[in-house]
mmCIF file of C-alpha atoms in Angstrom:
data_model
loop_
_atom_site.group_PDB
_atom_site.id
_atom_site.type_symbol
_atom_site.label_atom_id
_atom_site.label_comp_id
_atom_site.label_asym_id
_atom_site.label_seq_id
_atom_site.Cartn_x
_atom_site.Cartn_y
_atom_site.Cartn_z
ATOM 1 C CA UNK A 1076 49.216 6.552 50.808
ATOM 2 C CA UNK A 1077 46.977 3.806 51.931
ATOM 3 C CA UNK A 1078 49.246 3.316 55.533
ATOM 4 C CA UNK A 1079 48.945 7.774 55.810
ATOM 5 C CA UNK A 1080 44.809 7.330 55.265
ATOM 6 C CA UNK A 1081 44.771 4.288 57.788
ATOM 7 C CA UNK A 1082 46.223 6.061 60.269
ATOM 8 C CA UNK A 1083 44.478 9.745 59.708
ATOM 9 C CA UNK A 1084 40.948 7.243 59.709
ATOM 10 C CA UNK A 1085 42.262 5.429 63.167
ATOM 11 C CA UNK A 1086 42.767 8.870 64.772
ATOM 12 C CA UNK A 1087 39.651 10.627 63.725
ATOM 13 C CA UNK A 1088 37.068 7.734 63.434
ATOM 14 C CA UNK A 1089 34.273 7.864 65.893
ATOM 15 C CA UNK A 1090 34.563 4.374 66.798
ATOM 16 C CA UNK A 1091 37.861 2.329 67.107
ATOM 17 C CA UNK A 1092 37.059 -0.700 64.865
ATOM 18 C CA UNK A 1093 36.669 1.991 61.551
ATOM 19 C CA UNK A 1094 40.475 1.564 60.816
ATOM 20 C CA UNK A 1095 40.955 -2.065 61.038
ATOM 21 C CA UNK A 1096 38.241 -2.761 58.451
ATOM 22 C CA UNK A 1097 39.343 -0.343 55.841
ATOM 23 C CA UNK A 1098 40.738 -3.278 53.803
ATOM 24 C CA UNK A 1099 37.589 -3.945 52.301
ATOM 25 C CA UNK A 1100 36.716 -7.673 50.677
ATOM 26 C CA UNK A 1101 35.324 -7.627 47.768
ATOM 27 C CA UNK A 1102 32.665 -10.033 46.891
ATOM 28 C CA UNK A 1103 31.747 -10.043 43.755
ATOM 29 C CA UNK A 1104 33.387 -10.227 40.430
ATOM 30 C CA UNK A 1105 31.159 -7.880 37.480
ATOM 31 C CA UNK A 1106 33.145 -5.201 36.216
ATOM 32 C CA UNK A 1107 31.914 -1.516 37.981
ATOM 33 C CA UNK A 1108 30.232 -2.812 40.289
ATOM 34 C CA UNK A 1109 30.961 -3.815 44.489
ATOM 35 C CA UNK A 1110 29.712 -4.794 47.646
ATOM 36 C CA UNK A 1111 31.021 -3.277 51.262
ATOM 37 C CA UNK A 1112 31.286 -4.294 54.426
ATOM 38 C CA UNK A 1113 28.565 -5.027 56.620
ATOM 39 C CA UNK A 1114 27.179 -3.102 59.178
ATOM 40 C CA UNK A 1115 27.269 0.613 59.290
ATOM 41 C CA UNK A 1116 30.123 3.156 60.563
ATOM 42 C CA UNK A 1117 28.776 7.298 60.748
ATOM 43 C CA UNK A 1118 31.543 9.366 59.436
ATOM 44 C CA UNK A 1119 32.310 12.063 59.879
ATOM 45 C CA UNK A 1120 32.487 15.291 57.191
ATOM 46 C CA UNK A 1121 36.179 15.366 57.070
ATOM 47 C CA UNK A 1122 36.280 11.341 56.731
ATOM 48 C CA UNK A 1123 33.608 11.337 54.269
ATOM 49 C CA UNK A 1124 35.753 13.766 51.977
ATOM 50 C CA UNK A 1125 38.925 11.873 52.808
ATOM 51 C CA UNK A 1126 37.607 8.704 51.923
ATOM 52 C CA UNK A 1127 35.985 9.947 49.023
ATOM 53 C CA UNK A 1128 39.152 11.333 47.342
ATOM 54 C CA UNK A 1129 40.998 8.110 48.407
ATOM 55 C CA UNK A 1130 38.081 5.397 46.792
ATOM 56 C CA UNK A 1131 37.909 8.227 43.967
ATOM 57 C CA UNK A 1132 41.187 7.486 43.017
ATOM 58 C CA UNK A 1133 41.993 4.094 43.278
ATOM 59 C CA UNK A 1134 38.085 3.518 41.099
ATOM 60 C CA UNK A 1135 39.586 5.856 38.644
ATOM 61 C CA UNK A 1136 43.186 4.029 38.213
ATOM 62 C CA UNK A 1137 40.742 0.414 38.442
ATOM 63 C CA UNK A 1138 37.215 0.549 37.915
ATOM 64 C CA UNK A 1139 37.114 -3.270 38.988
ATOM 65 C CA UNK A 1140 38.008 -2.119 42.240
ATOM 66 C CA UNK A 1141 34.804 -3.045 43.604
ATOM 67 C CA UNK A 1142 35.217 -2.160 47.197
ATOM 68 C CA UNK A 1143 36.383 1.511 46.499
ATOM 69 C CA UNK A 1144 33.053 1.617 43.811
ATOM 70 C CA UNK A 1145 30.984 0.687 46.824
ATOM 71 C CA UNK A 1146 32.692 3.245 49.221
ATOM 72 C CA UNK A 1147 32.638 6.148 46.735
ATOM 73 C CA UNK A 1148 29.079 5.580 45.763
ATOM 74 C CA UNK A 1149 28.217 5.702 49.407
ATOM 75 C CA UNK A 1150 29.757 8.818 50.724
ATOM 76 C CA UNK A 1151 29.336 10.595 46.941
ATOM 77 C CA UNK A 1152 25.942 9.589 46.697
ATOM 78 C CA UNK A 1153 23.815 11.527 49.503
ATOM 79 C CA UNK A 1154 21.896 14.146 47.138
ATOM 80 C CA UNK A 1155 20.865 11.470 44.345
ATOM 81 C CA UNK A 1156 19.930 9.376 47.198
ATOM 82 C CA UNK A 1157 17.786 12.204 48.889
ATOM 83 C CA UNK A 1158 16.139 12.527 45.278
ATOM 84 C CA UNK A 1159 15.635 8.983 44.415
ATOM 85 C CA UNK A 1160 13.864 8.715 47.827
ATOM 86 C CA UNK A 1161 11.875 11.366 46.776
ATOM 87 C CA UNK A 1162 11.031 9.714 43.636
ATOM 88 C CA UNK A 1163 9.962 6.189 45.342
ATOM 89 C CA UNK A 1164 8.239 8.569 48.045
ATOM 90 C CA UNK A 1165 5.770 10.161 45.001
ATOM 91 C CA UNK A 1166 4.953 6.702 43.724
ATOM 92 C CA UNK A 1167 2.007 4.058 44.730
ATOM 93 C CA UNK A 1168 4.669 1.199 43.983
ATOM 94 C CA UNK A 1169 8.029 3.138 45.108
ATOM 95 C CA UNK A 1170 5.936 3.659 48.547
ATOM 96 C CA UNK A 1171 5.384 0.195 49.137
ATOM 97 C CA UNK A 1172 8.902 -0.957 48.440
ATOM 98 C CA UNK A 1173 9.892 1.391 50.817
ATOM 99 C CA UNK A 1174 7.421 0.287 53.187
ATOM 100 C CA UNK A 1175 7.890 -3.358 52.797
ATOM 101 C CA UNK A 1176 11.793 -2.938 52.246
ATOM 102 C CA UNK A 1177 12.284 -6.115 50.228
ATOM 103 C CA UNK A 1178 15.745 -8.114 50.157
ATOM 104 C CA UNK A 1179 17.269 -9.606 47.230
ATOM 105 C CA UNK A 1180 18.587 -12.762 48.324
ATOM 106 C CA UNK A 1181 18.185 -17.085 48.800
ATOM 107 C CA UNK A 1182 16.764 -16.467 51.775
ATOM 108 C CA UNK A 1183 13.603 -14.287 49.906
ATOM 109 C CA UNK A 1184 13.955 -15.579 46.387
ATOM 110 C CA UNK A 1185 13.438 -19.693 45.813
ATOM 111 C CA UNK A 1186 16.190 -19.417 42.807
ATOM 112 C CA UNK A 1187 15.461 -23.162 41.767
ATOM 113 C CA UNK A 1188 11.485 -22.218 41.674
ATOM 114 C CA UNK A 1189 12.112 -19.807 39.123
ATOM 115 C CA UNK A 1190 13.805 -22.131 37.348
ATOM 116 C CA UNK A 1191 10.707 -23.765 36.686
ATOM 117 C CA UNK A 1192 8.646 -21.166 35.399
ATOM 118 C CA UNK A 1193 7.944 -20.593 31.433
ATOM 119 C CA UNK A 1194 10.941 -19.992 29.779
ATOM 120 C CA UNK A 1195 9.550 -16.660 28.724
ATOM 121 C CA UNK A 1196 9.153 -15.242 32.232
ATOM 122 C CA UNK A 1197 10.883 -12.393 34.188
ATOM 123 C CA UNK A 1198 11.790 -14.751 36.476
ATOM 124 C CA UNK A 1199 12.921 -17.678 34.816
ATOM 125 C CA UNK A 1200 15.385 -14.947 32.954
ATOM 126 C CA UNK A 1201 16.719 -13.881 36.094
ATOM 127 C CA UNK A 1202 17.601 -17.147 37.440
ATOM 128 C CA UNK A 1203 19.305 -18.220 34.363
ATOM 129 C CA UNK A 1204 20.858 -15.227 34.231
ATOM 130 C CA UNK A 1205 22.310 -15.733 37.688
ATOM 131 C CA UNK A 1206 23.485 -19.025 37.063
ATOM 132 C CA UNK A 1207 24.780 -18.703 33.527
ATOM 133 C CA UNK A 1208 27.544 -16.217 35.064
ATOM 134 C CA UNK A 1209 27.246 -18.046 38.187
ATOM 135 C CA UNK A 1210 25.722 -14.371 40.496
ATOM 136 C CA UNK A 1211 24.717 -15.203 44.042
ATOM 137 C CA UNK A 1212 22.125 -12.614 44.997
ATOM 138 C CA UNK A 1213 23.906 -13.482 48.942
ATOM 139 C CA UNK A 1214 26.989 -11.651 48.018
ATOM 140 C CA UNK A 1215 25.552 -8.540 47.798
ATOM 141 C CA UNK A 1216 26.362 -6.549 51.470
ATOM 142 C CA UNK A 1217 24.896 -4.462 53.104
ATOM 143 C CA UNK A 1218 25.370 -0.346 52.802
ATOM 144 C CA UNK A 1219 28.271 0.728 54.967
ATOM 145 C CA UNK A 1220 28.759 4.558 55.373
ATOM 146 C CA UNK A 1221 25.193 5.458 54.915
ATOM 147 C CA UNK A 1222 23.748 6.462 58.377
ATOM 148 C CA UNK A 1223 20.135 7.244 57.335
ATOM 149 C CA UNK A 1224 18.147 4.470 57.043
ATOM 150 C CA UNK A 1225 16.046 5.078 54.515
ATOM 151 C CA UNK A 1226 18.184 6.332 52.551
ATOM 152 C CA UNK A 1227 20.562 3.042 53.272
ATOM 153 C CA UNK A 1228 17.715 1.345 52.292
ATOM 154 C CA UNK A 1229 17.550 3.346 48.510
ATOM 155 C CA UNK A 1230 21.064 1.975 48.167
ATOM 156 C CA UNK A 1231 20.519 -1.246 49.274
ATOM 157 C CA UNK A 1232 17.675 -1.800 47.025
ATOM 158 C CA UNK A 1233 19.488 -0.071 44.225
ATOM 159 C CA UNK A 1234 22.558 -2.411 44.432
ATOM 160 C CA UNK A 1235 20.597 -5.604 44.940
ATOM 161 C CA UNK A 1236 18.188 -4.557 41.938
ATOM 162 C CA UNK A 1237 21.150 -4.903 39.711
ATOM 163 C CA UNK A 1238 20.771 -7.846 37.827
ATOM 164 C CA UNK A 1239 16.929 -7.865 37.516
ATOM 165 C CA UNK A 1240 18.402 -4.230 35.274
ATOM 166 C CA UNK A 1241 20.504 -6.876 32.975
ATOM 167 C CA UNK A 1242 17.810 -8.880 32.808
ATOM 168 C CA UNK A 1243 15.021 -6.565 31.456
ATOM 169 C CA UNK A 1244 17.457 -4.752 29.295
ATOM 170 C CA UNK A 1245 19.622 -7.946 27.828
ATOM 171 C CA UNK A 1246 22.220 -6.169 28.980
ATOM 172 C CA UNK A 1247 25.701 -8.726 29.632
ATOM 173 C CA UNK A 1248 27.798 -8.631 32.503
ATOM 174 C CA UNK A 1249 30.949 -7.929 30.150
ATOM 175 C CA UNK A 1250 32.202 -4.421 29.674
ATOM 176 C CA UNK A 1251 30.221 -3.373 26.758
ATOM 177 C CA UNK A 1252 27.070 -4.397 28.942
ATOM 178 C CA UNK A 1253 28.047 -3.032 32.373
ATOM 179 C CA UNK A 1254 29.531 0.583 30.208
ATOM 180 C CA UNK A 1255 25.672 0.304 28.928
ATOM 181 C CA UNK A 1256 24.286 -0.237 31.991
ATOM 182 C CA UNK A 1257 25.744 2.308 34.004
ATOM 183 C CA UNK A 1258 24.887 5.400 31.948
ATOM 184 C CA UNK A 1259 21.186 3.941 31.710
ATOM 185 C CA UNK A 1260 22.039 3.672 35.696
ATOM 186 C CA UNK A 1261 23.265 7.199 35.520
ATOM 187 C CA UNK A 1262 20.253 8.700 34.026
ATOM 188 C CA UNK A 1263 18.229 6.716 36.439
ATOM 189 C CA UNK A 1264 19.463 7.328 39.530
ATOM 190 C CA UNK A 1265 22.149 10.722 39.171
ATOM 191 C CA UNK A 1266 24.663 9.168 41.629
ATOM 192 C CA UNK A 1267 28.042 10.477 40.573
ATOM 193 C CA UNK A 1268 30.179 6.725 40.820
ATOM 194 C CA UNK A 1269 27.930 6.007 37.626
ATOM 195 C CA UNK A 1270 29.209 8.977 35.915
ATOM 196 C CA UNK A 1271 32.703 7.769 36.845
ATOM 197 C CA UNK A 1272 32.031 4.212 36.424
ATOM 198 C CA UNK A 1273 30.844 4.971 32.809
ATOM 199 C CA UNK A 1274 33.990 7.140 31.587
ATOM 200 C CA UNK A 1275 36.447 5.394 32.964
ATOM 201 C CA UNK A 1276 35.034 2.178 31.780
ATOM 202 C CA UNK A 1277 34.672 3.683 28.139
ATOM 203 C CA UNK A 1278 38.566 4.538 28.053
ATOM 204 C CA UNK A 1279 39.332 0.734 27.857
ATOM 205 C CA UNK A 1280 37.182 0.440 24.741
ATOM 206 C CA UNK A 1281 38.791 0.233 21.272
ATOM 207 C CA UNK A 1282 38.652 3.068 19.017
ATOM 208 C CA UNK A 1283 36.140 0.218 16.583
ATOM 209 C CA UNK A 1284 33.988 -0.959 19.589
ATOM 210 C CA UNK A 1285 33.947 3.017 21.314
ATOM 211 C CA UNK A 1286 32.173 4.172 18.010
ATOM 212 C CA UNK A 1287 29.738 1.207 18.081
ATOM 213 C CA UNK A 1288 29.020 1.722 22.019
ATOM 214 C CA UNK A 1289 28.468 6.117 20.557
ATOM 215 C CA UNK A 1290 26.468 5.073 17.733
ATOM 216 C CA UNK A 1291 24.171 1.991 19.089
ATOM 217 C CA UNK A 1292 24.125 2.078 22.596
ATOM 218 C CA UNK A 1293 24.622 5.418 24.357
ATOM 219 C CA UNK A 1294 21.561 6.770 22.698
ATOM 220 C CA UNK A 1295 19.917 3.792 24.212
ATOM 221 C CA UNK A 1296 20.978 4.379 27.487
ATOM 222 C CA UNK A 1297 19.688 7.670 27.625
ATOM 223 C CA UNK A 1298 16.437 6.960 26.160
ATOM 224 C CA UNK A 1299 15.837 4.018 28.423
ATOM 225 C CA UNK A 1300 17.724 5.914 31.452
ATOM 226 C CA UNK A 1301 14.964 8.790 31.553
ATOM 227 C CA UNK A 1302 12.188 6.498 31.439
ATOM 228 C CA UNK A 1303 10.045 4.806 34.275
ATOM 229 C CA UNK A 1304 12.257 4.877 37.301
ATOM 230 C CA UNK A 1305 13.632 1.164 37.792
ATOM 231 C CA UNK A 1306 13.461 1.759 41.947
ATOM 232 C CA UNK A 1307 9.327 1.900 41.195
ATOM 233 C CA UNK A 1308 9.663 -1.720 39.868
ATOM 234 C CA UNK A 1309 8.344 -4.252 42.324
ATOM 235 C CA UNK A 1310 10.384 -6.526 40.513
ATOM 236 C CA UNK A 1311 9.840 -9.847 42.600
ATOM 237 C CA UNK A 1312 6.010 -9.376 42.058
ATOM 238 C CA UNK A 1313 6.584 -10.057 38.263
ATOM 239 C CA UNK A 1314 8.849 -12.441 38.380
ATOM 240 C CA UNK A 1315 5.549 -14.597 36.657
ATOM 241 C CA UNK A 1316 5.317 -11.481 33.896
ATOM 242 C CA UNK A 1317 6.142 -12.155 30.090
ATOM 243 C CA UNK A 1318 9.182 -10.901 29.853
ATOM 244 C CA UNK A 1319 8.475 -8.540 26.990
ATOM 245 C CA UNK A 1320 5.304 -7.380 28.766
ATOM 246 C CA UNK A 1321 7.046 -6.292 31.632
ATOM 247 C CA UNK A 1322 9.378 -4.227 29.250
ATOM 248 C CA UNK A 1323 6.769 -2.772 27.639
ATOM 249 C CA UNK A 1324 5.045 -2.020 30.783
ATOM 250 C CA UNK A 1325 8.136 -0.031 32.453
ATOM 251 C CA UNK A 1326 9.317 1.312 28.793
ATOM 252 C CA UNK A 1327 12.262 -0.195 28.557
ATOM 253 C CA UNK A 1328 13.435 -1.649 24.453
ATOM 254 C CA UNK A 1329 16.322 -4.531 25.049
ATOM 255 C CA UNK A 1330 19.475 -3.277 24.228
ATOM 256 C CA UNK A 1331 20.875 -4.121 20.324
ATOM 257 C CA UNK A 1332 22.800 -6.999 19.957
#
């Protein structure tokens, strides 16, 4: 299958070097969760369904296929995308991100300066959360199949903000935390790989842990999903907050232990 969908992408792709790259290198290792390739490649609508069924499938046999994740939240993702836009568009904060257009990475963040802050800063969390699990904020890519750009950028931003979420909700990277995540992602944000993300990832639970996850923490996901919109979070501007400030200010209640 993958040697029938190289070849269909080679003859239909409306550049040449779309095929050669479709072997996509993952670079990061959190369950759900993926990075593409850089750059961008315009497809077209019968590519974007073709590849969609294709990284559909392979996410739903392995969820920790990050680089079909990436792909399928890409060319799935255009009407969330459209409406999370629309939600940064009608807010003071989500207006200046946009306008700014803020990167997540070394080059941005001073990692080791946060390490100095008080240990009960936003910040300081987010640096020991990086290197605890040993994250590189680098390894996030850019958006691949998005053509819009401001709507690349929603994804972008979206992806990078990722950890600052386990951070703020005490969320783990394991699969309880990431299952967690992603519906309170889901809620957020609408975009469908979520939805997949989160039942496929709940399958691999046992029948013990699935009733704790129903019980304790899907109710929290919802509650904290439909709150303040995580995109409106200027989140390197409170990097000096109290941690449990900033949750209170954005209404989010860390998750139960």
């Amino acid at each position: 299958m993958r040697a029938v969908l190289a070849r269909f992408l080679a003859r239909t792709a409306p550049s040449a070097g779309l095929c050669p790259n479709i072997a996509i290198r993952s670079l990061v290792t959190e369950p759900f969760y993926g990075s593409p390739r850089e750059g961008k490649t315009p497809l077209s609508p019968l590519q974007s369904i073709t590849l969609a069924v294709y990284s559909a499938t392979n996410a739903f046999i392995n969820p920790e296929k990050h680089d079909m994740v990436a792909t399928l939240s890409e060319v799935t993702g255009t009407i969330a995308l459209q409406n999370m836009y629309n939600d940064m568009m009608a807010d003071p904060t989500g207006q200046r991100i946009l306008t700014d257009r803020p990167v997540v990475d070394t080059g941005s963040i001073n990692i080791e300066e946060l390490e100095k802050l008080p240990t009960n800063t936003f910040g300081y969390g987010y640096a020991m959360f990086l290197k605890k699990n040993g994250f590189n904020p680098d390894e996030r890519a850019e958006v691949k199949y998005i053509a819009d750009e401001e709507l690349a950028y929603v994804m972008n931003r979206y992806r990078q903000s990722h950890d600052f979420y386990h951070v703020v909700t005490d969320l783990s990277p394991s699969m309880p935390g990431e299952l967690a995540l992603k519906y309170a992602e889901l809620f957020q944000t609408g975009l469908p790989v979520c939805a997949l993300s989160a039942t496929v990832g709940s399958l691999k639970l046992e029948a013990d842990e699935r009733k704790i996850w129903k019980d304790k923490y899907l109710p929290w996901a919802i509650r904290v999903g439909k709150g303040k919109k995580w995109l409106n979070v200027y989140w390197e501007e409170e990097f000096e907050t109290d941690l449990s400030t900033l949750r209170d200010k954005i209404g989010v209640v860390a998750a139960a232990p």
